[in-house]
PDB file of C-alpha atoms in Angstrom:
ATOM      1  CA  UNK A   1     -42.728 -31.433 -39.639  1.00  0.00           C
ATOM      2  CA  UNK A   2     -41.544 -32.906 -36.234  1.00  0.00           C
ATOM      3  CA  UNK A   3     -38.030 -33.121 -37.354  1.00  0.00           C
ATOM      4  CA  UNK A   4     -38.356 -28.717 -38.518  1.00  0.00           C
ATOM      5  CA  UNK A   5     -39.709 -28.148 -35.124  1.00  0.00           C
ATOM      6  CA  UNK A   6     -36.504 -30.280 -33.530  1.00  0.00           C
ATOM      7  CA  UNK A   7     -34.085 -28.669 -35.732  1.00  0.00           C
ATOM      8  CA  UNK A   8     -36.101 -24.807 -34.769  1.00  0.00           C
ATOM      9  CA  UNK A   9     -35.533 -26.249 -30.974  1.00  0.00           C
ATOM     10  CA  UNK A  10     -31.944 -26.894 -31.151  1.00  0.00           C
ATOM     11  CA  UNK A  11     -30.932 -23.639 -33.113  1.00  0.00           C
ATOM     12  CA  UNK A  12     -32.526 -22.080 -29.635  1.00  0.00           C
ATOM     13  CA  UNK A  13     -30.669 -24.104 -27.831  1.00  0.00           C
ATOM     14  CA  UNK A  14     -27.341 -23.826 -30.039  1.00  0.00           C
ATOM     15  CA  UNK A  15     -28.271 -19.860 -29.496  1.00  0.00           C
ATOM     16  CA  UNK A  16     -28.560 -20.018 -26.310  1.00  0.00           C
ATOM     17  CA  UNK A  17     -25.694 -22.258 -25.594  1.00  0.00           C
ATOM     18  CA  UNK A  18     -23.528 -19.868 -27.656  1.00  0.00           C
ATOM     19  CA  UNK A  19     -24.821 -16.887 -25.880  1.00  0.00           C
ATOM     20  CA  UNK A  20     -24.231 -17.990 -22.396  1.00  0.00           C
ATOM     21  CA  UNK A  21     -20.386 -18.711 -23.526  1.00  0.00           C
ATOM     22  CA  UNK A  22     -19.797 -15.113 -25.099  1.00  0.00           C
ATOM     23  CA  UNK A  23     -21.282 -13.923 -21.324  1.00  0.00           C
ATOM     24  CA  UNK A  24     -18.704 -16.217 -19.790  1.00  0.00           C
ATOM     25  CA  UNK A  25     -16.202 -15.124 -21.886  1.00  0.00           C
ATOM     26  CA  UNK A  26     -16.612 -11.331 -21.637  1.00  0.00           C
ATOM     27  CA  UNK A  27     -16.845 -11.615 -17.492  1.00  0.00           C
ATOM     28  CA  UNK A  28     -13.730 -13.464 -18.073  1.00  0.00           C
ATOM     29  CA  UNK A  29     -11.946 -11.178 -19.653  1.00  0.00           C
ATOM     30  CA  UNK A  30     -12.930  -8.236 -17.673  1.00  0.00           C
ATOM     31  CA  UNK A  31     -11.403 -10.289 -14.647  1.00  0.00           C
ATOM     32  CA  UNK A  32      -8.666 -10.814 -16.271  1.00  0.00           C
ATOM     33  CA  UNK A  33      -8.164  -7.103 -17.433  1.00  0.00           C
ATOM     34  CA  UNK A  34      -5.039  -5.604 -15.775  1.00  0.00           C
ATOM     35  CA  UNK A  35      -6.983  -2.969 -12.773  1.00  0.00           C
ATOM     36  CA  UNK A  36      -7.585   0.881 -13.634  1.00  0.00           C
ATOM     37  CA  UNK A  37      -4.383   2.378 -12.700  1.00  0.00           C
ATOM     38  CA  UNK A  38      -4.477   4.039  -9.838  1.00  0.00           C
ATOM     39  CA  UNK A  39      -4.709   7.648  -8.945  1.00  0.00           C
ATOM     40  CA  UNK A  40      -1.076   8.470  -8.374  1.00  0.00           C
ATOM     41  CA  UNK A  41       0.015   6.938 -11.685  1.00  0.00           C
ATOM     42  CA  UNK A  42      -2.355   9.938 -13.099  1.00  0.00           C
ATOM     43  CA  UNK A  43      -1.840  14.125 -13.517  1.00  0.00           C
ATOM     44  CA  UNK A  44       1.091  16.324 -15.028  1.00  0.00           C
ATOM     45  CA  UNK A  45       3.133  15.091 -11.865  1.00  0.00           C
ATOM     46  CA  UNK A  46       3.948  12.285 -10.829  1.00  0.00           C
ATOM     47  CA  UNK A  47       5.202  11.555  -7.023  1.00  0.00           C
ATOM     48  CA  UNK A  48       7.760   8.838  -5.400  1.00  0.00           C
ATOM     49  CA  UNK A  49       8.877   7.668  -2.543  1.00  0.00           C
ATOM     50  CA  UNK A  50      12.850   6.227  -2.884  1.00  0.00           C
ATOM     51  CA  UNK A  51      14.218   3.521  -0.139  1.00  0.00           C
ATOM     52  CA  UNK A  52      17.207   3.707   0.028  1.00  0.00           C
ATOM     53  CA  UNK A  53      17.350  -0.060   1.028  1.00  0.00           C
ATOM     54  CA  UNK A  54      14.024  -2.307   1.156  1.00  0.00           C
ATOM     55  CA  UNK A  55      15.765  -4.695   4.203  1.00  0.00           C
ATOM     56  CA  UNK A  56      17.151  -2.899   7.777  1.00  0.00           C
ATOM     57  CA  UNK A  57      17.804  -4.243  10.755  1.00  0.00           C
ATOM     58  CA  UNK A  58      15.813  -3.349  13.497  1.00  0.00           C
ATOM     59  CA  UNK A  59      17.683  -0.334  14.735  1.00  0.00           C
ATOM     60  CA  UNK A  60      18.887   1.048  11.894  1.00  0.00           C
ATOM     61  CA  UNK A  61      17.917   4.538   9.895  1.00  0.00           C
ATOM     62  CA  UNK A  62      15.547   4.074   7.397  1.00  0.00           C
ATOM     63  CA  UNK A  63      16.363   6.468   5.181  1.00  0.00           C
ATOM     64  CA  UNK A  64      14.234   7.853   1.813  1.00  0.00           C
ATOM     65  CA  UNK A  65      14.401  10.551  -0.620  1.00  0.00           C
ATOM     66  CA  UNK A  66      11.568  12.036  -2.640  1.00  0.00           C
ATOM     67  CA  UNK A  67      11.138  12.700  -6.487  1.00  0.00           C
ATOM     68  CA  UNK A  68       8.601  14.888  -8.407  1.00  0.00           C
ATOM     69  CA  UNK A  69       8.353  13.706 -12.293  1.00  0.00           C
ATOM     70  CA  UNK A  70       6.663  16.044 -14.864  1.00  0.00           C
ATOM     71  CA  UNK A  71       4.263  14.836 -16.804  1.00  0.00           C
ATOM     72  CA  UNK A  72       2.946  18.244 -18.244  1.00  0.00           C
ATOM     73  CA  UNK A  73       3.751  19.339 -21.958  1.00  0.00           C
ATOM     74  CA  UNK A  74       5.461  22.459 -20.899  1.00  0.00           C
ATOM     75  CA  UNK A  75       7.193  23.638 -17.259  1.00  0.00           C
ATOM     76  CA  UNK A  76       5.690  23.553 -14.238  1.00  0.00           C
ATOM     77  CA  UNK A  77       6.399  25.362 -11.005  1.00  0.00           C
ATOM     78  CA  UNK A  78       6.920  22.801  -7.534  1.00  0.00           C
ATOM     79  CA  UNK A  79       7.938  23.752  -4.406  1.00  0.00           C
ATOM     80  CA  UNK A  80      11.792  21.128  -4.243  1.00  0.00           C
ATOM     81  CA  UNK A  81      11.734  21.738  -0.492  1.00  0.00           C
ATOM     82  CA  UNK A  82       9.699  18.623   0.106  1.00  0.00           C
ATOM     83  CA  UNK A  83       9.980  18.801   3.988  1.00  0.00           C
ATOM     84  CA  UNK A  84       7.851  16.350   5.693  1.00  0.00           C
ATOM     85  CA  UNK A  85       5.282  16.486   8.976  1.00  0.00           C
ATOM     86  CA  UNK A  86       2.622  14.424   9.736  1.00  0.00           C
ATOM     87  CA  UNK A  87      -0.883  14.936   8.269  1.00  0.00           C
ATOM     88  CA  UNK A  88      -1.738  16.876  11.712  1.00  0.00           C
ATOM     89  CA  UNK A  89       0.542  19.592  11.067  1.00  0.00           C
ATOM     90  CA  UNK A  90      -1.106  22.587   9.157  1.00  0.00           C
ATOM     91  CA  UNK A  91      -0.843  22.534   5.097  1.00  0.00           C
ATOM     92  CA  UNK A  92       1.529  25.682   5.624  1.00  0.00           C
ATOM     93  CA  UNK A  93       3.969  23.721   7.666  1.00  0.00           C
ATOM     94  CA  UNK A  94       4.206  20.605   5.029  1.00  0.00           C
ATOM     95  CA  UNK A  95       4.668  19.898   1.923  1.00  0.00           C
ATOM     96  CA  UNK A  96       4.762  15.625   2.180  1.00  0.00           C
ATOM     97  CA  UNK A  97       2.828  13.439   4.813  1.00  0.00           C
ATOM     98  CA  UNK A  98       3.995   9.992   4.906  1.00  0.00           C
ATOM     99  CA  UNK A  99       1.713   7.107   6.285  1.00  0.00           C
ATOM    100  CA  UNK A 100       3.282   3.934   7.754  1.00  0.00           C
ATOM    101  CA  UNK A 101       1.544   0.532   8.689  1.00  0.00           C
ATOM    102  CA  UNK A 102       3.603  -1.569  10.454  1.00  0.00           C
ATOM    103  CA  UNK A 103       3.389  -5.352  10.187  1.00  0.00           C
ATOM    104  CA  UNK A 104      -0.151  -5.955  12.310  1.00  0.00           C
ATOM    105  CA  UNK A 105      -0.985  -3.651   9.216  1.00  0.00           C
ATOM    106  CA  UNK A 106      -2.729  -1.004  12.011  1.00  0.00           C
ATOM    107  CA  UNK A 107      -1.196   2.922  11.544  1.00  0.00           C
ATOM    108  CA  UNK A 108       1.449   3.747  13.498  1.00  0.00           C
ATOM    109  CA  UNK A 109       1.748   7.350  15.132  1.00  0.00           C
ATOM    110  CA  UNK A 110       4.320   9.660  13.596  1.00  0.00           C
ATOM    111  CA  UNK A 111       6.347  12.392  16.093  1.00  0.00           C
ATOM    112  CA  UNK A 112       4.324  16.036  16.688  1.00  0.00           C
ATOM    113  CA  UNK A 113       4.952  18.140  13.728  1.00  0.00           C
ATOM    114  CA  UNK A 114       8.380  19.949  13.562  1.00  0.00           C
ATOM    115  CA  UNK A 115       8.251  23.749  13.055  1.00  0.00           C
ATOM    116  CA  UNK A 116       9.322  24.663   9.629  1.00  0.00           C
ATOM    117  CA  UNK A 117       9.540  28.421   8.092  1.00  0.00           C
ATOM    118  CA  UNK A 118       8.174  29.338   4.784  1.00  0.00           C
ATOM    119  CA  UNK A 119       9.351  28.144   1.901  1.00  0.00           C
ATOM    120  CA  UNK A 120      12.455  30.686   0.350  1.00  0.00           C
ATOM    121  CA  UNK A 121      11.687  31.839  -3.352  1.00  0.00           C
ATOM    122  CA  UNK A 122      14.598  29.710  -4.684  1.00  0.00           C
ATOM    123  CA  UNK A 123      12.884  26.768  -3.148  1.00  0.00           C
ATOM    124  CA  UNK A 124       9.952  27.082  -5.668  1.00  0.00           C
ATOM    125  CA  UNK A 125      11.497  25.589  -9.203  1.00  0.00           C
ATOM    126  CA  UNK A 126      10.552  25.139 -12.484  1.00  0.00           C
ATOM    127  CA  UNK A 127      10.241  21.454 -13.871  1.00  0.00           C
ATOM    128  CA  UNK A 128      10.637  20.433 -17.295  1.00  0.00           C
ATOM    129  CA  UNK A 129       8.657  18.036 -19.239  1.00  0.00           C
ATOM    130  CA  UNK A 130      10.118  14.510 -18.058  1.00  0.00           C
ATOM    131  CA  UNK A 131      12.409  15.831 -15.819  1.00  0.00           C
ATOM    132  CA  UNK A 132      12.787  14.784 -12.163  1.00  0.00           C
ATOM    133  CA  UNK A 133      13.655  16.223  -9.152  1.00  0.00           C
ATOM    134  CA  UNK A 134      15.070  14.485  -6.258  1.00  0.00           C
ATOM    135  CA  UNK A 135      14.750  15.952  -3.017  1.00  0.00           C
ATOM    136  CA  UNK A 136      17.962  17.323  -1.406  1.00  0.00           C
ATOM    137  CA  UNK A 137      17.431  16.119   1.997  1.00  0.00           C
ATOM    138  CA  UNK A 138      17.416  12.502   2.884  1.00  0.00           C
ATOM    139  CA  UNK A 139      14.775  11.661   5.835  1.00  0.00           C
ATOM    140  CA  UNK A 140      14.786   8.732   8.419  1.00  0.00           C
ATOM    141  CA  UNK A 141      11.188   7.330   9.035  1.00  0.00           C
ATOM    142  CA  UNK A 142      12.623   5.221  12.121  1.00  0.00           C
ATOM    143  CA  UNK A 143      13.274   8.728  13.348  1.00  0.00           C
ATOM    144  CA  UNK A 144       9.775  10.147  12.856  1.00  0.00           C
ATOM    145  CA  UNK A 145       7.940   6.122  13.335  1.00  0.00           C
ATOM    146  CA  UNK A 146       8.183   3.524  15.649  1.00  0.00           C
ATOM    147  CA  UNK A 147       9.555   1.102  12.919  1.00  0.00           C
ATOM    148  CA  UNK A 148      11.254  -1.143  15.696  1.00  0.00           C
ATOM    149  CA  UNK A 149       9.487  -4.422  15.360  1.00  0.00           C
ATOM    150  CA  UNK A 150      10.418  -7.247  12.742  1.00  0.00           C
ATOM    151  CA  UNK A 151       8.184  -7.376  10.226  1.00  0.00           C
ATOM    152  CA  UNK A 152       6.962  -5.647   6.980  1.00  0.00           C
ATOM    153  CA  UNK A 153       6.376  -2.230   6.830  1.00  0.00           C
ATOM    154  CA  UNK A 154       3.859  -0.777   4.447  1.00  0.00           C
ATOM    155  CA  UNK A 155       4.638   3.560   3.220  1.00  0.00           C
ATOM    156  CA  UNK A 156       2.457   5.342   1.685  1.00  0.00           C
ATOM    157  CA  UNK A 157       3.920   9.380   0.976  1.00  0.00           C
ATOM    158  CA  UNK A 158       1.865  12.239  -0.425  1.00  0.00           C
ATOM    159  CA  UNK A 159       3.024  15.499  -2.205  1.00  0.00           C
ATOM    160  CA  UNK A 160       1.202  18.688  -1.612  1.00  0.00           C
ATOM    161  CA  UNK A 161       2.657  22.351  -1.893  1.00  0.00           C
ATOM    162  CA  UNK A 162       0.403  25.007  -0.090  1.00  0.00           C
ATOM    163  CA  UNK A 163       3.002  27.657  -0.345  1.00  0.00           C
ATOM    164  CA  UNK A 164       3.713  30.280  -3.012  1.00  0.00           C
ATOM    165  CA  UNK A 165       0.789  32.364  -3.668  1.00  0.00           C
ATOM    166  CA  UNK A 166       2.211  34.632  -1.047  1.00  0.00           C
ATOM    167  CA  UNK A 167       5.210  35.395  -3.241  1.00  0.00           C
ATOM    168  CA  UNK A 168       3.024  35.730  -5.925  1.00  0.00           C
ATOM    169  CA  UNK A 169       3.973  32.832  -8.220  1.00  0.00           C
ATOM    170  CA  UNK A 170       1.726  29.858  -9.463  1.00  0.00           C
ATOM    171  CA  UNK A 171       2.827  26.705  -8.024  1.00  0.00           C
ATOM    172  CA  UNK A 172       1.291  23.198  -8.556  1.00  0.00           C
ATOM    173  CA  UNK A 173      -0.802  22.780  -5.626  1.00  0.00           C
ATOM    174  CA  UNK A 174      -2.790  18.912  -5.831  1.00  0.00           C
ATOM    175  CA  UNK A 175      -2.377  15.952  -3.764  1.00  0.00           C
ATOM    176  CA  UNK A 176      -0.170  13.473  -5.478  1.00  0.00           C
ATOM    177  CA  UNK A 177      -0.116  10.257  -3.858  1.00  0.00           C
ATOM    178  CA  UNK A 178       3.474   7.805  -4.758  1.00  0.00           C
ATOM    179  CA  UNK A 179       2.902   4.368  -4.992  1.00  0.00           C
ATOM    180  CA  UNK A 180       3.057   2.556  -1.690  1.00  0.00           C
ATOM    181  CA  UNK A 181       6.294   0.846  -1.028  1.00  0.00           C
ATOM    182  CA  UNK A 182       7.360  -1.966   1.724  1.00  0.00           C
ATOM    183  CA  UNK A 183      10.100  -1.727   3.870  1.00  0.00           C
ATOM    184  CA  UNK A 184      11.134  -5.193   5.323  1.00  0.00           C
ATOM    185  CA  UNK A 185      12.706  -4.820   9.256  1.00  0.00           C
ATOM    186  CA  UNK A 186      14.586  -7.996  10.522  1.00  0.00           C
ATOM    187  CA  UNK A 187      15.056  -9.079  14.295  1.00  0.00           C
ATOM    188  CA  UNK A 188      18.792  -8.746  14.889  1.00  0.00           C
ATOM    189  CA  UNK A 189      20.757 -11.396  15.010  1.00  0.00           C
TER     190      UNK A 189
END
């Protein structure tokens, strides 16, 4: 009889043994998971922010383009201007707001917003499933930040068309976030 109650004990224990591994296991995995993508990797557009180098030296233009990707199943109207002003300026007079955190990782101030017209009607086009559009302009962020210190610069852009309604058409009109990127600025020689 002992030796039933010994073997009953050490099936618990087995049990419990086993049990506490399959816990250890699953919080293992879910560490190990690759993270929930994140929000700008999600929606019928997708939104990016294009160095046109990754390395300057301190001085020179740092100069970026901007591309809208469809992601819908059929076309979808964007506004191609693209022009940029800082998130201050009102959603009529933008259509991207870049954020920059320079190498203390604190935000750095962008210029006063630029006045910009409306939109035209040719500047509101239709994008076809998995195409991409490239922005015509190219912009320099040393021009609109103070990217003058060596170090590495963290950008962070965001699309958003308020325009277009007015002309009567249906535009895509959400916040779409491109990944971040890094800029690296070296001390001159």
């Amino acid at each position: 009889m002992m030796s039933l109650v010994a073997a009953r004990g050490a099936w618990r224990l087995n049990g419990l043994v086993v049990m506490l591994f399959g816990m250890a296991l699953v919080a293992g995995c879910a560490r190990a998971t690759p993270r929930a993508r994140p929000a700008f990797s999600r929606g019928p557009i997708a939104f990016r922010l294009v160095l046109q180098e990754a390395r300057h030296l301190q001085g020179q233009p740092v100069l970026v383009r901007f591309q809208l990707v469809s992601r819908a199943p059929r076309p979808i109207l964007v506004n191609r201007r693209m022009f940029v002003n800082p998130p201050e300026a009102p959603p009529d007079q933008r259509e991207v707001t870049i954020a920059v955190r320079g190498p203390d990782d604190r935000p750095l101030p962008s210029r006063p917003p630029q006045p910009v017209g409306l939109p035209r009607g040719e500047d509101f086009v239709e994008l076809a499933p998995g195409q991409t559009l490239e922005s015509e302009r190219v912009w320099d962020l040393a021009q609109m930040y103070p990217i003058d210190r060596p170090g590495t610069y963290q950008i962070q852009a965001t699309y958003r068309n308020a325009r277009g309604a007015e002309l009567g058409l249906t535009v895509f009109s959400e916040a779409v976030e491109a990944p971040p990127v890094a800029v690296q600025i070296d001390a001159i020689p």
